[in-house]
Amino acid sequence: MISKGAAARCAAGIVGGLMLASVGSLAFAADPGDSSGVDVKVDIAAVENGALSLTVDDTETTLTEGGSTAAYRQFTGTLPTVTVTDTRDDVPAGVFWYVTGQAGDFVGTAGQPNIPATQLGWSPADVLDGSGEVASGGEVVPASDTPTQPGNNTGLASGEDFLYLALDSADAKAAQGSWSTTADLKLKTAANVAPGSYSSLLTLSLFEDTY
Amino acid sequence: MTRFRSPSALAALVAVAGLAAGLAGAAPAVAEERAPVSWSVTPADATGPDGRVSVEHPIDPGAEVQDHFAVRNLGEEEVAFRLSAADGYYNDNGRFDMLPSDQESTDAGTWIDVPESVTVPPGGTVVVPFTITVPEKAEPGDHAAGIAASVLSVKQGDGAGVGVESRVGFRVMTRVTGALAPAFSVTNVVTDYNTSWNPIRPGSIDVSFDVVNEGNTRLAVAGVLEIAGRSIAFPAENERAQEVLPGESRSFSLAVGQVWPLLALPGEIELAPTVTTAGGEQTTVAPSSIGVFVWAVPWPQLLVVLGILLVVMALLWRRGRSRRRLDVLLEEAREEGRRDLALEGRK
C-alpha cells in the first residue's frame, strides 16, 4: 500500500528525472545544422573577338497530362535545352551574366477563365558542365503546392533564375566556356478547370550586369 | 513545330496548352529540322560593340539621345530577330530583367524607339540604332528599361505546348535630369529567436525586413544589423550590392547565429544606401536606423533548473520522511518499553 505522500514524492522525482533526461539527451544529440524608328543598318565585317551568346534548340515544348488526381490536374513537360557560351578573351572584372525565366498567365483561347502564371512551376536541371562557376536556378513550384524550399511556391510569375554565373568577388572574371541546362515544367490546375485551349508565353532572358 | 522569325507572325503568337479532356493522345507535329539559333546582343557605337555592358544616359526632359547596339548571329542560318524595348525591373534575387512581350510598358520602355526586327546573316553582325526620347513631363530621376533581340519557339495547333521567347538583352538606364530626391523606408520588420533545445548550445536570430525605395533615384542598399553584441553587415563581404529602383522594394533576411537566450535582445538596423549618379560618382542619402527587439526565453535552461529542483526536492523529502518514520518507531519502541516496565512492576 502506497501512501499519498509517497505517490506525490515518486511523481515529483520521476517528472524531474524525465525533464533532465529529455533535455540532457538533447545536449548529446546532433545540433541541427546550423519600337519603329530609323532603318539604318550597317553590316560590318565579322568580329574577331569572342561573344557572350545564347543558343536555343529548335525542339518542341509540350505539356502533357500526368499525375492528375481527384483534387487537381497536372501537366508536365520539358523546356528545350538552353546554352550560354562565352568565348570572349577580355571580360572586365566583375561582369557576370544570368538567364531568367518568367511566364504569362495561361489565357483561355475560348474566353474561359485564365490559369494564373503562378500555377506554372519549374525545376531547372543541373548544369551539364558543372565546374561550379555556373549554376542553375532553384526549383519553383506552383502556388498551390507546398514549398520544397522556403517560399518557393510562387510559380513563374516574375523573373526566376534559370542559369547564372556566380562570381565570388568584384575582382573575379567571367570564365570562357559553354554551359547548358533545361528544366522540367509543371502546370497544376484545379480538377474542375474549364476544358479547352490556353495560351501562355515563357520568356527566357540573358542579361549581363556588373558586380 | 514552327519558329516564328518574322514580326508579322508575332500577331499570331499563341502558345497553346490544350487542357481539353482526352488530349493525351495529341499527335506530335512533324518537326522541321532547323539548326539551333545562337546570338549575342551588346551596346555598340556606329561601328560595332564598344565594350559597354549596359547603357546609361542622363537626358533632359523633352530631349532625345541616339545610341546603337549590335546583334551578332553565331548560328548557321539567317535569322530575323524580333527587337523590343520594355520597362525594366529587378526580380526578387536582385537581377535586372525586362517586362515580357505580353505585358505593356508604361515608363522608360515606351521612350525607346527600336526597329521591329533585324535580319542578320549567319556569322554576321548588324548594328542597330535606337533613340531614347524623354517626354517633357517625365519625372526627374532614374528610369529603367531594357532592349532585347529574341526568337520565338511556338508549337502550333492543338496539343499541349508552351511558347518560349528567348531574349538576349541589355539594360538601358535613363536618368531624367532635375531635382534628385533619394529616399527610402524600412517595413515588414520580422524578428524571430530560434531556441536551441540543447541547453548547452546557443540559439539563433532571424531578422527579415523590406527596404522600399521611396525616392526617384536608384539605391544600392547596404547596412548593418547590430544585435546581441554582434554586427552583421549586408550585403555580406562577398555579396554584390542590391540595387533597388524607385518604387521597388527588396526583402532582406539576415541570420545571426550563436546567440544565447538572454530573455530580451534589443538591436538596431542601420541603413546607409548609396545613390549612384549617372556619372558614376556616389552620393549618400541620410542614413536611418530602426530599432528591433527579440524575445529570447531560455526555455531549455529553465527546464534543466526545474528538473534539478524537483529531483533534489524529492530526495530531501524522502530523507525527511524517513527520519520522521524512525522517530515514530523509536517513540513506539520506547512507549512499549515503558509499558513493559510498568507491567513488570505490577508483577
Coordinates of C-alpha atoms in Angstrom, one line a residue:
Chain A
M1 CA 0.0 0.0 0.0
I2 CA 1.5 3.3 -1.2
S3 CA 0.6 6.4 0.8
K4 CA -0.5 9.6 -0.9
G5 CA 2.7 11.3 0.2
A6 CA 4.9 8.5 -1.3
A7 CA 3.0 8.8 -4.6
A8 CA 3.5 12.5 -4.8
R9 CA 7.1 12.1 -3.9
C10 CA 7.7 9.5 -6.6
A11 CA 5.8 11.6 -9.2
A12 CA 7.9 14.7 -8.5
G13 CA 11.1 12.6 -8.7
I14 CA 10.1 10.9 -11.9
V15 CA 9.0 14.2 -13.6
G16 CA 12.2 15.9 -12.6
G17 CA 14.2 13.0 -13.8
L18 CA 12.4 12.8 -17.1
M19 CA 12.9 16.5 -17.6
L20 CA 16.6 16.2 -17.0
A21 CA 16.8 13.1 -19.2
S22 CA 14.9 14.7 -22.1
V23 CA 16.9 17.9 -22.0
G24 CA 20.1 16.1 -21.3
S25 CA 19.7 13.7 -24.2
L26 CA 19.2 16.8 -26.5
A27 CA 22.5 18.0 -25.2
F28 CA 24.2 15.0 -26.7
A29 CA 22.1 14.9 -29.8
A30 CA 23.5 16.4 -33.0
D31 CA 22.8 20.1 -33.3
P32 CA 20.6 20.9 -36.3
G33 CA 22.9 22.3 -39.0
D34 CA 23.5 25.1 -38.4
S35 CA 9.8 50.0 -81.4
S36 CA 9.6 51.6 -85.5
G37 CA 12.5 54.0 -85.8
V38 CA 15.2 54.6 -88.4
D39 CA 16.0 51.7 -90.6
V40 CA 19.7 52.4 -91.0
K41 CA 21.6 49.1 -90.6
V42 CA 25.3 48.9 -91.0
D43 CA 26.7 45.5 -91.8
I44 CA 30.1 45.1 -90.5
A45 CA 32.8 42.6 -91.0
A46 CA 32.9 39.5 -88.8
V47 CA 34.2 40.5 -85.4
E48 CA 37.3 38.7 -84.3
N49 CA 36.5 39.0 -80.6
G50 CA 34.6 36.3 -78.9
A51 CA 31.0 36.9 -77.7
L52 CA 28.6 36.0 -75.0
S53 CA 25.8 34.2 -76.7
L54 CA 22.6 32.3 -76.1
T55 CA 21.8 29.2 -78.0
V56 CA 18.3 27.7 -78.1
D57 CA 17.5 24.3 -79.5
D58 CA 14.7 24.0 -82.0
T59 CA 12.7 21.5 -80.2
E60 CA 9.1 21.3 -79.1
T61 CA 7.9 22.2 -75.6
T62 CA 4.8 20.3 -74.8
L63 CA 2.9 19.8 -71.7
T64 CA 1.1 16.5 -71.3
E65 CA -1.2 15.4 -68.5
G66 CA 0.3 13.2 -65.9
G67 CA -0.1 12.6 -62.2
S68 CA -3.6 14.2 -62.0
T69 CA -5.7 13.3 -59.0
A70 CA -9.3 13.8 -58.0
A71 CA -8.2 17.1 -56.4
Y72 CA -6.2 18.6 -59.2
R73 CA -4.9 18.2 -62.8
Q74 CA -1.3 18.2 -63.6
F75 CA 0.6 18.8 -66.9
T76 CA 4.3 18.3 -67.2
G77 CA 6.9 18.9 -69.9
T78 CA 10.5 19.9 -70.6
L79 CA 12.0 23.1 -71.8
P80 CA 14.3 23.0 -74.8
T81 CA 18.0 23.0 -73.9
V82 CA 19.4 26.5 -73.4
T83 CA 23.1 27.1 -73.7
V84 CA 25.1 30.1 -72.8
T85 CA 28.6 30.3 -74.5
D86 CA 31.3 32.8 -73.5
T87 CA 34.2 33.0 -75.9
R88 CA 35.4 36.4 -75.0
D89 CA 39.1 36.9 -74.2
D90 CA 38.9 40.1 -72.2
V91 CA 35.8 40.4 -70.0
P92 CA 36.2 43.2 -67.5
A93 CA 36.4 42.1 -63.8
G94 CA 33.1 41.9 -62.0
V95 CA 30.9 41.4 -65.1
F96 CA 28.5 38.5 -64.8
W97 CA 25.6 37.1 -66.8
Y98 CA 22.4 35.3 -66.0
V99 CA 19.4 33.8 -67.7
T100 CA 16.0 34.4 -66.0
G101 CA 12.6 32.9 -66.8
Q102 CA 9.2 34.4 -66.4
A103 CA 5.8 33.2 -67.6
G104 CA 2.5 34.9 -68.5
D105 CA -1.0 33.7 -67.5
F106 CA -2.4 30.8 -69.4
V107 CA -5.1 32.7 -71.3
G108 CA -8.2 30.7 -72.3
T109 CA -8.5 30.9 -76.1
A110 CA -12.3 30.5 -76.0
G111 CA -13.0 33.0 -73.3
Q112 CA -12.7 30.6 -70.3
P113 CA -11.0 32.0 -67.2
N114 CA -7.2 32.3 -67.2
I115 CA -4.9 30.0 -65.3
P116 CA -2.5 32.3 -63.4
A117 CA 1.2 32.0 -64.2
T118 CA 1.7 31.3 -60.5
Q119 CA 0.4 27.8 -61.2
L120 CA 3.4 27.0 -63.5
G121 CA 6.5 25.8 -61.8
W122 CA 9.8 24.5 -63.0
S123 CA 12.8 22.6 -61.8
P124 CA 16.0 23.6 -63.7
A125 CA 18.3 20.6 -64.3
D126 CA 21.9 20.7 -63.1
V127 CA 24.4 22.5 -65.4
L128 CA 25.9 20.0 -67.8
D129 CA 29.4 21.3 -67.3
G130 CA 29.4 21.6 -63.6
S131 CA 32.6 23.5 -63.0
G132 CA 30.9 25.4 -60.1
E133 CA 31.1 28.8 -61.7
V134 CA 27.8 28.5 -63.4
A135 CA 24.8 27.2 -61.5
S136 CA 21.2 26.5 -62.5
G137 CA 18.4 28.2 -60.6
G138 CA 16.4 26.6 -57.8
E139 CA 13.1 24.8 -58.1
V140 CA 10.0 26.9 -58.2
V141 CA 6.7 25.1 -57.5
P142 CA 3.2 26.0 -58.4
A143 CA 1.5 28.3 -55.9
S144 CA -1.0 25.7 -54.8
D145 CA 1.8 23.2 -53.9
T146 CA 3.7 23.1 -50.6
P147 CA 7.1 24.8 -50.9
T148 CA 10.0 22.4 -51.3
Q149 CA 12.3 25.3 -50.3
P150 CA 11.3 28.1 -48.0
G151 CA 8.9 30.3 -50.0
N152 CA 9.5 28.8 -53.4
N153 CA 5.8 28.2 -54.2
T154 CA 5.4 31.4 -56.2
G155 CA 5.2 30.0 -59.7
L156 CA 7.0 31.7 -62.6
A157 CA 5.0 34.9 -62.5
S158 CA 8.1 37.1 -62.1
G159 CA 11.7 36.6 -63.1
E160 CA 13.3 33.5 -61.6
D161 CA 16.9 32.3 -62.0
F162 CA 17.5 29.7 -64.7
L163 CA 21.2 29.7 -65.3
Y164 CA 23.8 32.1 -63.8
L165 CA 27.4 32.8 -63.5
A166 CA 28.3 33.2 -59.8
L167 CA 31.3 35.4 -59.2
D168 CA 32.7 35.3 -55.7
S169 CA 34.0 38.9 -55.7
A170 CA 34.1 42.1 -57.7
D171 CA 37.6 41.2 -58.9
A172 CA 36.6 37.9 -60.3
K173 CA 36.3 37.5 -64.1
A174 CA 33.9 35.5 -66.2
A175 CA 35.3 32.2 -67.4
Q176 CA 35.2 31.1 -71.0
G177 CA 33.1 28.1 -71.6
S178 CA 29.7 26.7 -72.6
W179 CA 27.0 25.8 -70.2
S180 CA 23.7 24.1 -70.9
T181 CA 20.6 23.3 -68.9
T182 CA 17.0 22.5 -69.3
A183 CA 14.0 22.5 -66.9
D184 CA 11.1 20.3 -66.1
L185 CA 7.8 22.3 -66.3
K186 CA 4.8 21.6 -64.2
L187 CA 1.4 23.2 -64.5
K188 CA -1.1 22.5 -61.8
T189 CA -4.8 23.4 -62.1
A190 CA -8.0 22.7 -60.1
A191 CA -9.7 19.5 -61.1
N192 CA -12.7 21.4 -62.4
V193 CA -10.6 23.7 -64.7
A194 CA -12.6 24.6 -67.8
P195 CA -11.5 22.3 -70.6
G196 CA -10.2 24.0 -73.8
S197 CA -7.0 25.6 -75.1
Y198 CA -4.9 28.0 -73.2
S199 CA -2.0 30.2 -74.3
S200 CA 1.0 31.3 -72.3
L201 CA 4.4 32.6 -73.1
L202 CA 7.5 31.7 -71.2
T203 CA 10.3 34.2 -71.6
L204 CA 13.9 33.4 -71.1
S205 CA 16.3 36.4 -71.0
L206 CA 20.1 36.6 -71.0
F207 CA 21.4 39.8 -69.4
E208 CA 24.8 41.0 -68.2
D209 CA 25.4 43.1 -65.1
T210 CA 28.3 44.3 -63.0
Y211 CA 29.1 43.1 -59.6
Chain B
M1 CA 6.9 22.9 -84.6
T2 CA 7.3 26.3 -86.1
R3 CA 9.6 29.1 -85.1
F4 CA 8.2 32.5 -85.9
R5 CA 11.0 34.7 -87.0
S6 CA 9.1 37.5 -88.7
P7 CA 7.3 40.1 -86.7
S8 CA 4.1 39.7 -88.8
A9 CA 3.8 36.2 -87.4
L10 CA 4.0 37.6 -83.9
A11 CA 0.4 38.7 -84.1
A12 CA -0.5 35.0 -84.3
L13 CA 1.6 34.2 -81.3
V14 CA -0.1 31.6 -79.3
A15 CA 1.4 29.0 -77.2
V16 CA -1.3 26.5 -76.8
A17 CA -1.6 24.4 -73.8
G18 CA -4.6 22.4 -74.5
L19 CA -6.3 21.2 -71.4
A20 CA -9.1 19.6 -73.2
A21 CA -10.1 16.3 -71.8
G22 CA -8.8 13.3 -73.7
L23 CA -5.9 15.4 -75.1
A24 CA -3.3 12.8 -74.0
G25 CA -3.1 11.4 -77.5
A26 CA -2.1 14.7 -79.1
A27 CA 0.0 13.7 -82.1
P28 CA 3.4 15.4 -82.1
A29 CA 3.7 17.6 -85.1
V30 CA 6.3 16.6 -87.6
A31 CA 9.2 18.8 -86.7
E32 CA 11.0 20.7 -89.3
E33 CA 14.7 20.2 -88.6
R34 CA 16.4 23.6 -88.1
A35 CA 19.8 24.4 -86.7
P36 CA 19.9 25.9 -83.2
V37 CA 20.0 29.7 -83.1
S38 CA 22.9 31.4 -81.4
W39 CA 23.2 35.1 -81.0
S40 CA 24.6 37.9 -78.9
V41 CA 23.4 41.5 -78.2
T42 CA 25.6 44.2 -76.8
P43 CA 25.6 48.0 -76.7
A44 CA 27.6 49.4 -79.6
D45 CA 28.8 52.5 -81.4
A46 CA 28.2 53.0 -85.1
T47 CA 30.9 50.6 -86.0
G48 CA 30.3 47.7 -83.6
P49 CA 30.4 46.5 -80.0
D50 CA 32.1 49.1 -77.8
G51 CA 32.6 47.2 -74.6
R52 CA 29.7 48.6 -72.6
V53 CA 27.8 46.2 -70.5
S54 CA 24.7 48.4 -70.2
V55 CA 23.6 51.8 -71.5
E56 CA 23.2 54.8 -69.2
H57 CA 22.3 58.3 -70.3
P58 CA 21.4 61.5 -68.4
I59 CA 18.8 63.2 -70.6
D60 CA 16.8 66.4 -70.1
P61 CA 13.0 66.2 -70.2
G62 CA 11.9 66.7 -73.8
A63 CA 15.4 65.8 -75.2
E64 CA 16.5 62.7 -77.1
V65 CA 19.7 60.7 -77.3
Q66 CA 20.7 58.3 -80.1
D67 CA 22.7 55.2 -79.4
H68 CA 23.4 51.8 -81.0
F69 CA 23.5 48.1 -80.3
A70 CA 24.9 45.2 -82.2
V71 CA 23.2 41.9 -82.9
R72 CA 25.5 39.1 -83.9
N73 CA 24.3 35.8 -85.4
L74 CA 26.6 33.0 -84.4
G75 CA 24.4 30.3 -86.0
E76 CA 24.5 28.7 -89.4
E77 CA 21.3 30.2 -90.8
E78 CA 20.0 33.7 -91.5
V79 CA 17.7 34.8 -88.7
A80 CA 15.1 37.6 -88.4
F81 CA 15.3 38.6 -84.7
R82 CA 12.5 40.4 -83.1
L83 CA 13.6 43.6 -81.4
S84 CA 11.8 45.0 -78.4
A85 CA 12.2 47.6 -75.7
A86 CA 10.3 47.3 -72.4
D87 CA 10.3 48.6 -68.8
G88 CA 13.0 47.2 -66.6
Y89 CA 12.7 45.8 -63.1
Y90 CA 14.8 43.9 -60.6
N91 CA 13.5 40.5 -59.6
D92 CA 13.4 39.1 -56.0
N93 CA 17.0 37.9 -56.4
G94 CA 18.1 41.4 -57.3
R95 CA 18.7 40.6 -61.0
F96 CA 17.7 43.1 -63.7
D97 CA 15.0 41.9 -66.2
M98 CA 12.5 43.5 -68.5
L99 CA 8.8 43.0 -68.9
P100 CA 7.9 40.1 -71.2
S101 CA 6.3 41.0 -74.6
D102 CA 2.8 40.1 -73.3
Q103 CA 2.9 42.9 -70.7
E104 CA 2.6 46.6 -71.6
S105 CA 5.3 49.0 -70.6
T106 CA 4.3 52.3 -69.1
D107 CA 7.6 54.1 -68.4
A108 CA 11.0 54.2 -69.9
G109 CA 10.3 51.2 -72.1
T110 CA 7.9 53.4 -74.1
W111 CA 10.6 56.1 -74.6
I112 CA 12.8 53.9 -76.7
D113 CA 12.4 53.6 -80.4
V114 CA 13.9 50.5 -82.0
P115 CA 13.1 48.8 -85.4
E116 CA 10.7 45.9 -85.1
S117 CA 13.1 43.3 -86.3
V118 CA 16.6 42.8 -87.7
T119 CA 17.7 40.2 -90.1
V120 CA 21.3 39.0 -89.6
P121 CA 23.1 36.7 -91.9
P122 CA 25.0 33.7 -90.5
G123 CA 28.2 34.8 -88.9
G124 CA 27.3 38.5 -89.4
T125 CA 26.9 41.4 -87.1
V126 CA 24.3 44.2 -87.6
V127 CA 24.5 47.5 -85.8
V128 CA 21.0 48.8 -85.0
P129 CA 20.4 52.4 -84.0
F130 CA 17.9 53.3 -81.3
T131 CA 16.6 56.6 -79.9
I132 CA 15.6 57.4 -76.3
T133 CA 13.1 60.3 -76.3
V134 CA 12.3 61.6 -72.8
P135 CA 8.8 63.2 -72.6
E136 CA 8.5 66.8 -71.5
K137 CA 6.7 65.9 -68.3
A138 CA 8.9 62.9 -67.3
E139 CA 9.7 62.8 -63.6
P140 CA 13.3 63.5 -62.8
G141 CA 15.3 60.5 -61.6
D142 CA 16.2 57.0 -62.7
H143 CA 14.0 55.1 -65.2
A144 CA 15.0 51.6 -66.1
A145 CA 14.3 49.8 -69.4
G146 CA 15.8 47.1 -71.5
I147 CA 16.3 46.3 -75.2
A148 CA 16.4 42.7 -76.4
A149 CA 16.6 40.7 -79.6
S150 CA 14.6 37.5 -79.4
V151 CA 13.4 34.4 -81.2
L152 CA 10.2 32.5 -80.5
S153 CA 9.7 28.8 -80.4
V154 CA 6.0 28.1 -80.6
K155 CA 4.1 24.9 -81.1
Q156 CA 1.2 25.4 -83.4
G157 CA -2.3 24.0 -83.4
D158 CA -3.9 21.7 -81.0
G159 CA -1.9 20.0 -78.3
A160 CA -0.2 20.9 -75.1
G161 CA 2.6 23.3 -75.7
V162 CA 4.2 26.3 -74.1
G163 CA 5.6 29.2 -76.2
V164 CA 9.1 30.2 -75.4
E165 CA 10.5 33.6 -76.2
S166 CA 14.3 33.6 -75.8
R167 CA 15.9 37.0 -75.5
V168 CA 19.3 38.4 -75.2
G169 CA 19.2 42.0 -74.0
F170 CA 20.9 44.8 -72.1
R171 CA 19.9 47.4 -69.6
V172 CA 19.1 51.0 -70.6
M173 CA 19.1 53.3 -67.6
T174 CA 17.9 56.8 -68.2
R175 CA 18.4 59.5 -65.7
V176 CA 16.0 62.3 -66.3
T177 CA 17.7 65.5 -65.2
G178 CA 16.1 67.6 -62.5
A179 CA 15.8 67.5 -58.7
L180 CA 17.1 64.2 -57.3
A181 CA 15.4 63.1 -54.1
P182 CA 16.8 59.9 -52.8
A183 CA 14.6 58.4 -50.0
F184 CA 13.8 55.0 -48.5
S185 CA 11.9 53.3 -45.7
V186 CA 12.1 50.0 -43.9
T187 CA 9.0 48.0 -43.5
N188 CA 7.8 44.5 -42.5
V189 CA 10.5 44.0 -39.9
V190 CA 10.1 40.5 -38.5
T191 CA 12.3 39.0 -35.9
D192 CA 12.4 35.5 -34.5
Y193 CA 14.5 33.7 -32.0
N194 CA 15.2 30.1 -32.8
T195 CA 15.6 28.3 -29.5
S196 CA 18.1 25.5 -29.4
W197 CA 16.6 22.8 -27.3
N198 CA 20.0 21.7 -26.5
P199 CA 20.6 23.6 -23.2
I200 CA 24.3 23.9 -23.7
R201 CA 24.0 25.4 -27.2
P202 CA 23.1 28.9 -28.1
G203 CA 20.2 29.6 -30.5
S204 CA 20.0 31.9 -33.5
I205 CA 18.1 35.1 -34.5
D206 CA 16.4 35.6 -37.9
V207 CA 15.7 39.2 -38.9
S208 CA 13.9 40.0 -42.1
F209 CA 12.8 43.4 -43.5
D210 CA 11.9 45.1 -46.7
V211 CA 13.7 48.2 -48.0
V212 CA 11.4 50.4 -50.1
N213 CA 12.8 52.9 -52.5
E214 CA 10.6 56.0 -52.0
G215 CA 12.8 58.4 -53.9
N216 CA 13.4 59.0 -57.6
T217 CA 17.0 57.6 -57.8
R218 CA 18.1 54.0 -57.7
L219 CA 19.7 52.9 -54.5
A220 CA 22.4 50.4 -53.7
V221 CA 21.2 49.1 -50.3
A222 CA 23.8 48.5 -47.7
G223 CA 23.7 48.5 -43.9
V224 CA 24.5 46.8 -40.6
L225 CA 22.3 44.9 -38.2
E226 CA 23.5 45.3 -34.6
I227 CA 22.1 42.8 -32.2
A228 CA 23.2 40.7 -29.2
G229 CA 26.6 42.4 -29.3
R230 CA 27.1 41.4 -32.9
S231 CA 27.4 43.3 -36.2
I232 CA 26.1 41.7 -39.3
A233 CA 26.8 43.7 -42.5
F234 CA 24.6 43.3 -45.6
P235 CA 25.4 42.7 -48.3
A236 CA 27.9 40.3 -46.8
E237 CA 31.5 40.8 -47.8
N238 CA 31.3 38.6 -50.9
E239 CA 27.9 39.5 -52.0
R240 CA 27.1 42.2 -54.5
A241 CA 25.2 45.3 -53.6
Q242 CA 21.4 45.1 -54.1
E243 CA 20.2 47.8 -56.4
V244 CA 16.6 49.0 -55.8
L245 CA 14.8 51.1 -58.4
P246 CA 12.4 53.9 -57.5
G247 CA 9.1 52.4 -56.3
E248 CA 10.6 48.9 -55.9
S249 CA 11.3 47.1 -52.6
R250 CA 13.6 44.3 -51.8
S251 CA 13.5 41.8 -49.0
F252 CA 16.5 41.1 -46.8
S253 CA 16.9 38.1 -44.5
L254 CA 19.7 38.0 -42.0
A255 CA 20.6 35.2 -39.7
V256 CA 22.6 35.8 -36.5
G257 CA 23.9 32.5 -35.2
Q258 CA 25.3 31.6 -31.7
V259 CA 23.0 33.8 -29.6
W260 CA 22.3 32.8 -26.0
P261 CA 18.7 33.3 -24.9
L262 CA 19.2 36.3 -22.6
L263 CA 15.4 36.9 -22.4
A264 CA 15.4 40.3 -24.2
L265 CA 17.6 41.2 -27.1
P266 CA 17.3 44.7 -28.4
G267 CA 19.0 45.6 -31.6
E268 CA 19.2 48.1 -34.5
I269 CA 19.2 48.0 -38.3
E270 CA 21.3 50.8 -39.6
L271 CA 20.8 51.5 -43.3
A272 CA 23.1 53.7 -45.4
P273 CA 22.3 53.2 -49.1
T274 CA 24.4 54.8 -51.7
V275 CA 23.0 56.7 -54.7
T276 CA 24.8 56.1 -57.9
T277 CA 24.7 59.0 -60.2
A278 CA 24.8 58.8 -64.0
G279 CA 28.4 59.9 -64.0
G280 CA 29.4 57.0 -61.7
E281 CA 30.0 59.3 -58.7
Q282 CA 28.4 58.2 -55.5
T283 CA 26.5 60.4 -53.1
T284 CA 24.8 59.2 -49.9
V285 CA 21.3 59.5 -48.7
A286 CA 20.8 60.4 -45.0
P287 CA 21.2 57.0 -43.2
S288 CA 18.5 55.8 -40.9
S289 CA 18.3 53.4 -38.0
I290 CA 15.4 51.2 -37.0
G291 CA 15.1 49.6 -33.6
V292 CA 14.4 45.8 -33.4
F293 CA 13.6 43.7 -30.4
V294 CA 13.7 40.0 -29.9
W295 CA 12.3 37.9 -27.0
A296 CA 14.6 35.0 -26.3
V297 CA 13.3 33.0 -23.4
P298 CA 15.8 30.4 -22.2
W299 CA 13.2 27.5 -22.0
P300 CA 15.7 24.6 -22.2
Q301 CA 17.9 26.1 -19.4
L302 CA 14.8 26.8 -17.3
L303 CA 13.7 23.2 -17.7
V304 CA 17.1 21.9 -16.6
V305 CA 16.9 24.1 -13.4
L306 CA 13.3 23.0 -12.7
G307 CA 14.2 19.3 -13.3
I308 CA 17.1 19.5 -10.8
L309 CA 15.0 21.3 -8.3
L310 CA 12.3 18.6 -8.5
V311 CA 14.8 15.8 -8.1
V312 CA 16.5 17.4 -5.1
M313 CA 13.2 18.2 -3.5
A314 CA 12.1 14.6 -3.9
L315 CA 15.3 13.3 -2.3
L316 CA 15.2 15.7 0.7
W317 CA 11.5 15.0 1.2
R318 CA 12.2 11.2 1.3
R319 CA 15.0 11.8 3.8
G320 CA 12.7 13.9 6.0
R321 CA 10.0 11.3 5.8
S322 CA 12.4 8.5 6.7
R323 CA 13.7 10.4 9.8
R324 CA 10.1 11.1 10.9
R325 CA 9.3 7.5 10.5
L326 CA 12.3 6.4 12.6
D327 CA 11.3 8.9 15.2
V328 CA 7.9 7.4 15.3
L329 CA 9.2 3.9 15.5
L330 CA 11.6 4.8 18.3
E331 CA 8.9 6.5 20.2
E332 CA 6.7 3.5 19.8
A333 CA 9.5 1.3 21.0
R334 CA 10.1 3.5 24.0
E335 CA 6.4 3.5 24.7
E336 CA 6.3 -0.2 24.6
G337 CA 9.4 -0.4 26.8
R338 CA 7.7 1.8 29.4
R339 CA 4.5 -0.3 29.2
D340 CA 6.6 -3.5 29.6
L341 CA 8.3 -1.9 32.6
A342 CA 5.0 -0.9 34.1
L343 CA 3.7 -4.4 33.6
E344 CA 6.8 -5.9 35.3
G345 CA 6.5 -3.6 38.2
R346 CA 2.9 -4.8 38.8
K347 CA 4.1 -8.4 38.9

